[in-house]
Amino acid sequence: MHLPGSHFLRNLVVQRSLLFQLVRRDFTQRFVGSAGGWLWGLIHPLVLLLSWTFIFKVCMRVPLPPGAVTQNYTIWIFTGFLPWLLFQETVQRSASCLLDHSNLITKTVFPAEVVPVSVFLSSLMNHLLALLLAIVAIGFWLKQFRLMVLILPIYMLLLGLFAVGIGWICGQPASLLARHRAGGECGADVVVLDHAHLY
C-alpha cells in the first residue's frame, strides 16, 4: 500500500540534481540585467506594502479587525499579503512553465512534474527574503516572537503543494495549445500526471 503522493516525492528525490539546476537557472535568469539583482525580491513587496498601507490606512481609513494580533497596521498588512504573493507568483508562473519547457517535455524523456516544483522553490527563495524582513520588523517594532514561527515550514509546504496543484490545472490548456500548434495529435497533447506519478 502506497501513501498518497509517495511516488511523486520519490521522483523529486531521484531528480533532485535536475530540480536544483532548474531552480538555480530560474532564480538567476529572473534578475539578469537588473541593477539591483536579487534585491528586487525585497523591493517588490516593499513597494506593494507602501502602496497598500497608503491606500487602506490613509485614503480609505480601513480599521484593523477586532482581535487583531497587532495594532501595527503596516506589519499586519505585510504578514497578510506575503503568503498571497507566494501563491500568486507560483500559480501564475506554473501555468506557463510547461509551455516554456515544451521542447524538453515533448522531445525528451523529461519529468514534467519537476518543472512546477522548481518554479515554486525559486519563488520561495524570494519569499524567504521578504519573510526574513518581516520577522526582523516584528522583532524590532513589536519586541516579541511567538512559537507560531516554528510552523512556518509547514505553512510553506502546504501552500506550495496547493499552488503547484492549481498551477498544473491552469497549465493544461496552454500545454494543449502549444502541442497542437506543434502538430501533435490532440489525444496525446495534454501533459498530465498519471495516477502513478501522484501515488
Coordinates of N, CA and C in Angstrom, one line a residue:
M1 N 0.9 -1.2 0.0 CA 0.0 0.0 0.0 C 0.9 1.2 0.0
H2 N 0.6 2.1 -0.9 CA 1.4 3.3 -1.1 C 0.7 4.5 -0.5
L3 N 1.4 5.4 0.2 CA 0.8 6.6 0.7 C 0.6 7.6 -0.5
P4 N -0.5 8.4 -0.4 CA -0.8 9.3 -1.5 C 0.4 10.3 -1.7
G5 N 0.9 10.4 -2.9 CA 2.0 11.4 -3.1 C 3.4 10.8 -2.9
S6 N 3.5 9.5 -2.5 CA 4.8 8.9 -2.2 C 5.6 8.8 -3.5
H7 N 5.0 8.4 -4.6 CA 5.7 8.2 -5.8 C 6.1 9.6 -6.4
F8 N 5.3 10.6 -6.2 CA 5.7 12.0 -6.6 C 6.9 12.5 -5.8
L9 N 6.9 12.3 -4.5 CA 8.0 12.7 -3.7 C 9.3 11.9 -4.1
R10 N 9.1 10.6 -4.4 CA 10.2 9.8 -4.7 C 10.9 10.3 -6.0
N11 N 10.0 10.7 -7.0 CA 10.5 11.3 -8.2 C 11.3 12.5 -8.0
L12 N 10.9 13.4 -7.0 CA 11.6 14.6 -6.7 C 12.9 14.3 -6.1
V13 N 13.0 13.3 -5.3 CA 14.3 12.9 -4.7 C 15.2 12.4 -5.8
V14 N 14.7 11.5 -6.6 CA 15.6 11.0 -7.7 C 16.1 12.1 -8.6
Q15 N 15.2 13.0 -8.9 CA 15.5 14.1 -9.9 C 16.0 15.3 -9.1
R16 N 16.6 15.2 -7.9 CA 17.0 16.3 -7.1 C 18.1 17.2 -7.8
S17 N 19.0 16.5 -8.5 CA 20.0 17.3 -9.2 C 19.4 18.2 -10.3
L18 N 18.5 17.6 -11.1 CA 17.8 18.4 -12.1 C 17.0 19.5 -11.5
L19 N 16.3 19.2 -10.4 CA 15.5 20.2 -9.7 C 16.3 21.3 -9.3
F20 N 17.5 21.0 -8.7 CA 18.4 22.1 -8.2 C 18.9 23.0 -9.4
Q21 N 19.2 22.3 -10.5 CA 19.6 23.1 -11.7 C 18.5 24.0 -12.2
L22 N 17.3 23.5 -12.2 CA 16.2 24.3 -12.7 C 15.9 25.5 -11.8
V23 N 16.0 25.3 -10.5 CA 15.8 26.3 -9.5 C 16.8 27.4 -9.6
R24 N 18.1 27.0 -9.7 CA 19.2 27.9 -9.8 C 19.1 28.7 -11.1
R25 N 18.8 28.0 -12.2 CA 18.7 28.7 -13.5 C 17.5 29.7 -13.5
D26 N 16.4 29.3 -12.9 CA 15.2 30.2 -12.9 C 15.5 31.4 -12.0
F27 N 16.1 31.2 -10.9 CA 16.3 32.3 -10.0 C 17.3 33.3 -10.5
T28 N 18.4 32.9 -11.2 CA 19.3 33.8 -11.8 C 18.8 34.5 -13.0
Q29 N 18.0 33.8 -13.8 CA 17.5 34.4 -15.0 C 16.5 35.5 -14.8
R30 N 15.8 35.4 -13.6 CA 14.8 36.4 -13.3 C 15.4 37.8 -13.1
F31 N 16.7 37.8 -12.6 CA 17.3 39.1 -12.3 C 18.5 39.4 -13.1
V32 N 18.7 38.7 -14.3 CA 19.7 39.0 -15.2 C 19.5 40.4 -15.8
G33 N 20.5 41.3 -15.7 CA 20.4 42.6 -16.3 C 19.8 43.7 -15.5
S34 N 19.3 43.3 -14.3 CA 18.7 44.3 -13.4 C 19.8 44.8 -12.5
A35 N 19.6 46.1 -12.2 CA 20.7 46.8 -11.4 C 20.7 46.3 -10.0
G36 N 19.6 46.0 -9.4 CA 19.6 45.5 -8.0 C 19.8 44.0 -7.8
G37 N 19.7 43.3 -8.9 CA 19.9 41.8 -8.8 C 18.8 41.2 -7.9
W38 N 19.1 40.3 -7.0 CA 18.2 39.6 -6.2 C 17.5 40.6 -5.2
L39 N 18.0 41.8 -5.0 CA 17.4 42.8 -4.1 C 16.0 43.2 -4.6
W40 N 15.7 43.0 -5.9 CA 14.3 43.2 -6.4 C 13.3 42.3 -5.7
G41 N 13.8 41.2 -5.2 CA 12.9 40.3 -4.5 C 12.4 40.9 -3.2
L42 N 13.2 41.9 -2.7 CA 12.8 42.7 -1.5 C 12.1 44.0 -1.9
I43 N 12.5 44.6 -2.9 CA 12.0 45.9 -3.3 C 10.5 45.7 -3.8
H44 N 10.2 44.7 -4.5 CA 8.8 44.5 -4.9 C 7.8 44.4 -3.8
P45 N 8.0 43.5 -2.8 CA 7.0 43.5 -1.7 C 7.0 44.8 -0.9
L46 N 8.1 45.5 -0.8 CA 8.2 46.7 0.0 C 7.4 47.8 -0.7
V47 N 7.5 47.9 -2.0 CA 6.7 48.9 -2.8 C 5.2 48.6 -2.7
L48 N 4.8 47.3 -2.8 CA 3.4 46.9 -2.6 C 3.0 47.3 -1.1
L49 N 3.8 47.1 -0.2 CA 3.5 47.4 1.2 C 3.2 48.9 1.4
L50 N 4.1 49.7 0.8 CA 3.9 51.1 1.0 C 2.6 51.6 0.2
S51 N 2.3 51.0 -0.9 CA 1.1 51.3 -1.7 C -0.2 50.9 -0.9
W52 N -0.2 49.7 -0.5 CA -1.4 49.2 0.2 C -1.6 49.9 1.5
T53 N -0.5 50.2 2.3 CA -0.7 50.9 3.5 C -1.3 52.3 3.3
F54 N -0.8 53.0 2.2 CA -1.3 54.3 1.9 C -2.7 54.3 1.5
I55 N -3.1 53.3 0.7 CA -4.5 53.2 0.2 C -5.4 52.8 1.3
F56 N -5.1 51.8 2.0 CA -6.1 51.3 3.0 C -6.1 52.1 4.3
K57 N -4.9 52.5 4.7 CA -4.9 53.3 6.0 C -5.1 54.7 5.9
V58 N -4.5 55.4 4.9 CA -4.6 56.8 4.7 C -5.8 57.2 3.9
C59 N -6.0 56.6 2.7 CA -7.0 57.0 1.8 C -8.4 56.5 2.3
M60 N -8.5 55.2 2.4 CA -9.8 54.5 2.8 C -10.1 54.4 4.2
R61 N -9.0 54.6 5.1 CA -9.2 54.6 6.5 C -9.8 53.3 7.0
V62 N -9.4 52.2 6.5 CA -9.9 50.9 6.9 C -9.3 50.5 8.2
P63 N -10.1 50.2 9.3 CA -9.5 49.9 10.6 C -9.1 48.5 10.7
L64 N -8.2 48.2 11.6 CA -7.8 46.8 11.9 C -9.0 46.0 12.4
P65 N -9.1 44.8 12.0 CA -10.3 44.0 12.5 C -10.2 43.7 14.0
P66 N -11.3 43.5 14.7 CA -11.3 43.3 16.1 C -10.6 42.0 16.4
G67 N -9.8 42.0 17.5 CA -9.0 40.9 17.8 C -7.7 40.7 17.0
A68 N -7.3 41.7 16.3 CA -6.0 41.6 15.5 C -4.8 41.4 16.5
V69 N -3.9 40.5 16.1 CA -2.8 40.2 17.0 C -1.8 41.3 17.1
T70 N -1.9 42.3 16.3 CA -1.1 43.5 16.4 C -1.8 44.8 16.1
Q71 N -1.4 45.9 16.6 CA -2.0 47.2 16.3 C -1.2 47.9 15.3
N72 N -0.1 47.3 14.8 CA 0.7 47.9 13.8 C 0.2 47.6 12.5
Y73 N -0.4 48.6 11.8 CA -1.1 48.4 10.6 C -0.2 47.9 9.5
T74 N 1.0 48.5 9.4 CA 1.9 48.1 8.3 C 2.4 46.6 8.4
I75 N 2.7 46.2 9.7 CA 3.1 44.8 9.9 C 1.9 43.9 9.6
W76 N 0.7 44.3 10.0 CA -0.5 43.5 9.8 C -0.7 43.2 8.3
I77 N -0.6 44.3 7.5 CA -0.7 44.1 6.1 C 0.4 43.3 5.5
F78 N 1.6 43.5 5.9 CA 2.8 42.8 5.4 C 2.7 41.3 5.6
T79 N 2.4 40.9 6.8 CA 2.3 39.5 7.1 C 1.1 38.8 6.4
G80 N 0.1 39.7 6.0 CA -1.1 39.1 5.4 C -0.9 38.9 3.9
F81 N -0.2 39.8 3.2 CA -0.1 39.6 1.8 C 1.1 38.8 1.3
L82 N 2.1 38.5 2.2 CA 3.2 37.7 1.8 C 2.8 36.3 1.3
P83 N 2.0 35.6 2.1 CA 1.6 34.3 1.6 C 0.8 34.4 0.2
W84 N 0.0 35.4 0.1 CA -0.7 35.6 -1.2 C 0.3 35.8 -2.3
L85 N 1.3 36.6 -2.1 CA 2.3 36.9 -3.2 C 3.0 35.6 -3.6
L86 N 3.3 34.7 -2.7 CA 4.0 33.5 -3.0 C 3.0 32.6 -3.8
F87 N 1.8 32.5 -3.3 CA 0.8 31.7 -4.0 C 0.5 32.2 -5.4
Q88 N 0.3 33.5 -5.5 CA 0.0 34.1 -6.8 C 1.1 33.9 -7.8
E89 N 2.4 34.1 -7.4 CA 3.5 34.0 -8.3 C 3.7 32.6 -8.7
T90 N 3.5 31.6 -7.8 CA 3.7 30.2 -8.1 C 2.7 29.8 -9.1
V91 N 1.4 30.1 -8.9 CA 0.3 29.7 -9.8 C 0.5 30.3 -11.2
Q92 N 0.8 31.6 -11.2 CA 0.9 32.3 -12.4 C 2.0 31.8 -13.3
R93 N 3.2 31.5 -12.7 CA 4.3 31.1 -13.4 C 4.3 29.6 -13.7
S94 N 3.6 28.8 -12.8 CA 3.5 27.4 -13.1 C 2.6 27.1 -14.2
A95 N 1.6 28.0 -14.4 CA 0.7 27.8 -15.5 C 1.3 27.9 -16.9
S96 N 2.4 28.7 -16.9 CA 3.1 28.9 -18.2 C 4.4 28.1 -18.3
C97 N 4.9 27.6 -17.2 CA 6.2 26.9 -17.2 C 6.2 25.7 -18.1
L98 N 5.1 25.0 -18.2 CA 5.0 23.8 -19.1 C 5.1 24.2 -20.5
L99 N 4.6 25.4 -20.8 CA 4.7 25.9 -22.2 C 6.1 26.3 -22.5
D100 N 6.8 26.9 -21.5 CA 8.2 27.4 -21.6 C 9.1 26.2 -21.8
H101 N 8.8 25.1 -21.2 CA 9.7 23.9 -21.4 C 9.1 22.8 -22.3
S102 N 8.2 23.3 -23.2 CA 7.5 22.3 -24.0 C 8.5 21.5 -24.9
N103 N 9.6 22.1 -25.3 CA 10.6 21.4 -26.2 C 11.2 20.2 -25.4
L104 N 11.5 20.4 -24.1 CA 12.1 19.4 -23.3 C 11.1 18.3 -23.0
I105 N 9.8 18.7 -22.7 CA 8.8 17.8 -22.3 C 8.4 16.9 -23.5
T106 N 8.2 17.5 -24.7 CA 7.7 16.7 -25.8 C 8.7 15.9 -26.6
K107 N 10.0 16.3 -26.5 CA 11.0 15.7 -27.4 C 12.0 14.8 -26.6
T108 N 12.0 14.9 -25.3 CA 12.9 14.1 -24.5 C 12.1 13.4 -23.3
V109 N 12.7 12.4 -22.7 CA 12.2 11.8 -21.5 C 12.4 12.7 -20.3
F110 N 11.5 13.6 -20.1 CA 11.7 14.7 -19.1 C 10.6 14.6 -18.1
P111 N 10.9 14.6 -16.8 CA 9.9 14.5 -15.7 C 9.2 15.9 -15.6
A112 N 8.1 16.0 -16.2 CA 7.3 17.3 -16.3 C 6.9 17.8 -14.9
E113 N 6.7 16.8 -14.0 CA 6.2 17.3 -12.7 C 7.3 18.1 -11.9
V114 N 8.5 18.0 -12.3 CA 9.6 18.7 -11.7 C 9.6 20.2 -11.9
V115 N 9.0 20.6 -13.1 CA 9.1 22.0 -13.5 C 8.3 22.9 -12.6
P116 N 7.0 22.6 -12.4 CA 6.2 23.5 -11.4 C 6.8 23.5 -10.0
V117 N 7.4 22.4 -9.6 CA 8.0 22.4 -8.3 C 9.3 23.4 -8.3
S118 N 10.0 23.4 -9.4 CA 11.2 24.3 -9.4 C 10.7 25.7 -9.4
V119 N 9.6 26.0 -10.1 CA 9.1 27.4 -10.1 C 8.7 27.8 -8.6
F120 N 8.1 26.9 -7.9 CA 7.7 27.2 -6.5 C 8.9 27.4 -5.7
L121 N 10.0 26.6 -5.8 CA 11.2 26.7 -5.0 C 11.9 28.0 -5.3
S122 N 11.9 28.4 -6.6 CA 12.5 29.6 -7.0 C 11.8 30.8 -6.4
S123 N 10.4 30.8 -6.4 CA 9.6 31.8 -5.8 C 9.8 31.8 -4.3
L124 N 10.0 30.7 -3.8 CA 10.1 30.6 -2.3 C 11.4 31.3 -1.8
M125 N 12.4 31.3 -2.6 CA 13.7 31.9 -2.3 C 13.4 33.4 -2.1
N126 N 12.7 34.0 -3.0 CA 12.3 35.4 -2.9 C 11.4 35.6 -1.7
H127 N 10.5 34.7 -1.5 CA 9.6 34.8 -0.3 C 10.3 34.8 1.0
L128 N 11.4 33.9 1.1 CA 12.1 33.8 2.3 C 12.9 35.1 2.6
L129 N 13.3 35.8 1.6 CA 13.9 37.1 1.9 C 12.9 38.1 2.5
A130 N 11.8 38.2 1.9 CA 10.7 39.1 2.4 C 10.2 38.6 3.8
L131 N 10.2 37.3 4.0 CA 9.7 36.8 5.3 C 10.7 37.1 6.4
L132 N 12.0 37.0 6.0 CA 13.0 37.3 7.0 C 12.9 38.8 7.4
L133 N 12.7 39.6 6.4 CA 12.5 41.1 6.7 C 11.3 41.3 7.6
A134 N 10.2 40.6 7.4 CA 9.0 40.7 8.2 C 9.3 40.3 9.6
I135 N 10.1 39.2 9.8 CA 10.4 38.7 11.2 C 11.3 39.7 11.9
V136 N 12.3 40.3 11.2 CA 13.1 41.3 11.8 C 12.3 42.5 12.2
A137 N 11.3 42.9 11.3 CA 10.5 44.1 11.6 C 9.6 43.8 12.8
I138 N 9.1 42.6 12.9 CA 8.3 42.2 14.1 C 9.1 42.3 15.4
G139 N 10.3 41.8 15.3 CA 11.2 41.8 16.5 C 11.6 43.2 16.9
F140 N 11.8 44.1 15.9 CA 12.2 45.4 16.2 C 11.1 46.3 16.7
W141 N 9.9 46.3 16.1 CA 8.8 47.1 16.5 C 7.9 46.6 17.6
L142 N 7.7 45.3 17.5 CA 6.8 44.7 18.5 C 7.5 44.1 19.7
K143 N 8.9 43.9 19.5 CA 9.7 43.4 20.6 C 9.2 42.0 21.1
Q144 N 8.7 41.2 20.2 CA 8.2 39.9 20.6 C 8.3 38.8 19.5
F145 N 8.4 37.6 19.9 CA 8.4 36.5 19.0 C 7.4 35.4 19.6
R146 N 6.8 34.7 18.7 CA 5.9 33.6 19.2 C 6.3 32.3 18.7
L147 N 5.9 31.2 19.4 CA 6.3 29.9 18.9 C 5.6 29.5 17.6
M148 N 4.6 30.3 17.2 CA 4.0 30.1 15.9 C 5.0 30.2 14.7
V149 N 6.1 30.8 15.0 CA 7.1 30.9 13.9 C 7.6 29.5 13.5
L150 N 7.6 28.6 14.5 CA 8.1 27.2 14.2 C 7.2 26.5 13.2
I151 N 6.0 26.9 12.9 CA 5.2 26.2 12.0 C 5.3 26.8 10.6
L152 N 6.2 27.7 10.4 CA 6.4 28.3 9.1 C 6.7 27.3 8.0
P153 N 7.6 26.3 8.3 CA 7.9 25.3 7.3 C 6.7 24.5 6.8
I154 N 5.7 24.2 7.8 CA 4.5 23.5 7.5 C 3.6 24.4 6.6
Y155 N 3.6 25.7 6.9 CA 2.8 26.6 6.1 C 3.3 26.7 4.6
M156 N 4.7 26.7 4.5 CA 5.3 26.8 3.2 C 5.0 25.5 2.4
L157 N 5.1 24.3 3.1 CA 4.9 23.1 2.4 C 3.4 23.0 1.9
L158 N 2.5 23.3 2.7 CA 1.0 23.2 2.3 C 0.7 24.2 1.2
L159 N 1.2 25.4 1.4 CA 1.0 26.4 0.4 C 1.6 26.0 -1.0
G160 N 2.8 25.4 -0.9 CA 3.5 25.0 -2.1 C 2.7 23.9 -2.8
L161 N 2.3 22.9 -2.1 CA 1.5 21.8 -2.7 C 0.2 22.3 -3.4
F162 N -0.5 23.2 -2.7 CA -1.7 23.8 -3.2 C -1.4 24.6 -4.5
A163 N -0.4 25.5 -4.4 CA -0.1 26.4 -5.5 C 0.4 25.6 -6.7
V164 N 1.2 24.6 -6.5 CA 1.7 23.8 -7.6 C 0.6 23.0 -8.3
G165 N -0.4 22.5 -7.4 CA -1.5 21.7 -8.0 C -2.4 22.6 -8.8
I166 N -2.7 23.8 -8.3 CA -3.5 24.8 -9.1 C -2.8 25.2 -10.4
G167 N -1.5 25.4 -10.3 CA -0.7 25.7 -11.5 C -0.7 24.6 -12.5
W168 N -0.7 23.3 -12.1 CA -0.8 22.2 -13.0 C -2.2 22.3 -13.8
I169 N -3.2 22.5 -13.0 CA -4.6 22.6 -13.6 C -4.6 23.7 -14.6
C170 N -4.1 24.9 -14.2 CA -4.2 26.1 -15.1 C -3.3 25.9 -16.3
G171 N -2.2 25.1 -16.2 CA -1.3 25.0 -17.3 C -1.7 24.0 -18.3
Q172 N -2.7 23.2 -18.1 CA -3.1 22.2 -19.1 C -3.6 22.8 -20.4
P173 N -4.5 23.8 -20.4 CA -4.9 24.4 -21.7 C -3.7 25.0 -22.5
A174 N -2.8 25.7 -21.8 CA -1.7 26.3 -22.5 C -0.8 25.2 -23.1
S175 N -0.6 24.1 -22.4 CA 0.2 23.0 -22.9 C -0.5 22.3 -24.1
L176 N -1.8 22.1 -24.0 CA -2.6 21.6 -25.1 C -2.4 22.4 -26.4
L177 N -2.5 23.7 -26.2 CA -2.4 24.6 -27.3 C -1.1 24.6 -28.0
A178 N 0.0 24.6 -27.1 CA 1.3 24.5 -27.6 C 1.6 23.3 -28.4
R179 N 1.2 22.1 -27.9 CA 1.4 20.9 -28.6 C 0.6 20.8 -29.9
H180 N -0.6 21.3 -29.9 CA -1.5 21.3 -31.0 C -0.9 22.1 -32.1
R181 N -0.3 23.3 -31.8 CA 0.4 24.1 -32.8 C 1.6 23.5 -33.3
A182 N 2.2 22.6 -32.5 CA 3.5 21.9 -33.0 C 3.1 20.8 -33.9
G183 N 1.8 20.5 -34.0 CA 1.4 19.4 -35.0 C 1.1 18.1 -34.3
G184 N 1.1 18.1 -33.0 CA 0.8 16.8 -32.3 C -0.7 16.5 -32.4
E185 N -1.0 15.3 -32.1 CA -2.4 14.9 -32.1 C -3.0 15.3 -30.7
C186 N -4.3 15.7 -30.8 CA -4.9 16.2 -29.6 C -5.1 15.1 -28.6
G187 N -5.2 13.9 -29.0 CA -5.4 12.9 -28.0 C -4.2 12.7 -27.1
A188 N -3.0 13.0 -27.6 CA -1.8 12.9 -26.8 C -1.2 14.2 -26.4
D189 N -2.0 15.3 -26.5 CA -1.4 16.6 -26.4 C -1.3 17.0 -24.9
V190 N -2.2 16.6 -24.1 CA -2.2 17.2 -22.7 C -1.1 16.6 -21.9
V191 N -0.3 17.5 -21.2 CA 0.7 17.0 -20.3 C 0.0 16.7 -19.0
V192 N 0.0 15.5 -18.5 CA -0.7 15.2 -17.3 C 0.2 14.3 -16.4
L193 N -0.1 14.4 -15.2 CA 0.5 13.5 -14.2 C -0.5 12.3 -14.1
D194 N -0.1 11.1 -14.5 CA -1.0 10.0 -14.4 C -1.0 9.5 -12.9
H195 N -1.9 8.5 -12.7 CA -2.1 8.1 -11.4 C -0.8 7.6 -10.7
A196 N 0.1 7.0 -11.4 CA 1.3 6.5 -10.8 C 2.2 7.7 -10.4
H197 N 2.2 8.8 -11.1 CA 3.0 9.9 -10.7 C 2.5 10.5 -9.4
L198 N 1.2 10.5 -9.1 CA 0.7 11.1 -7.9 C 0.7 10.1 -6.8
Y199 N 0.6 8.9 -7.0 CA 0.5 7.9 -6.0 C 1.6 6.8 -6.1

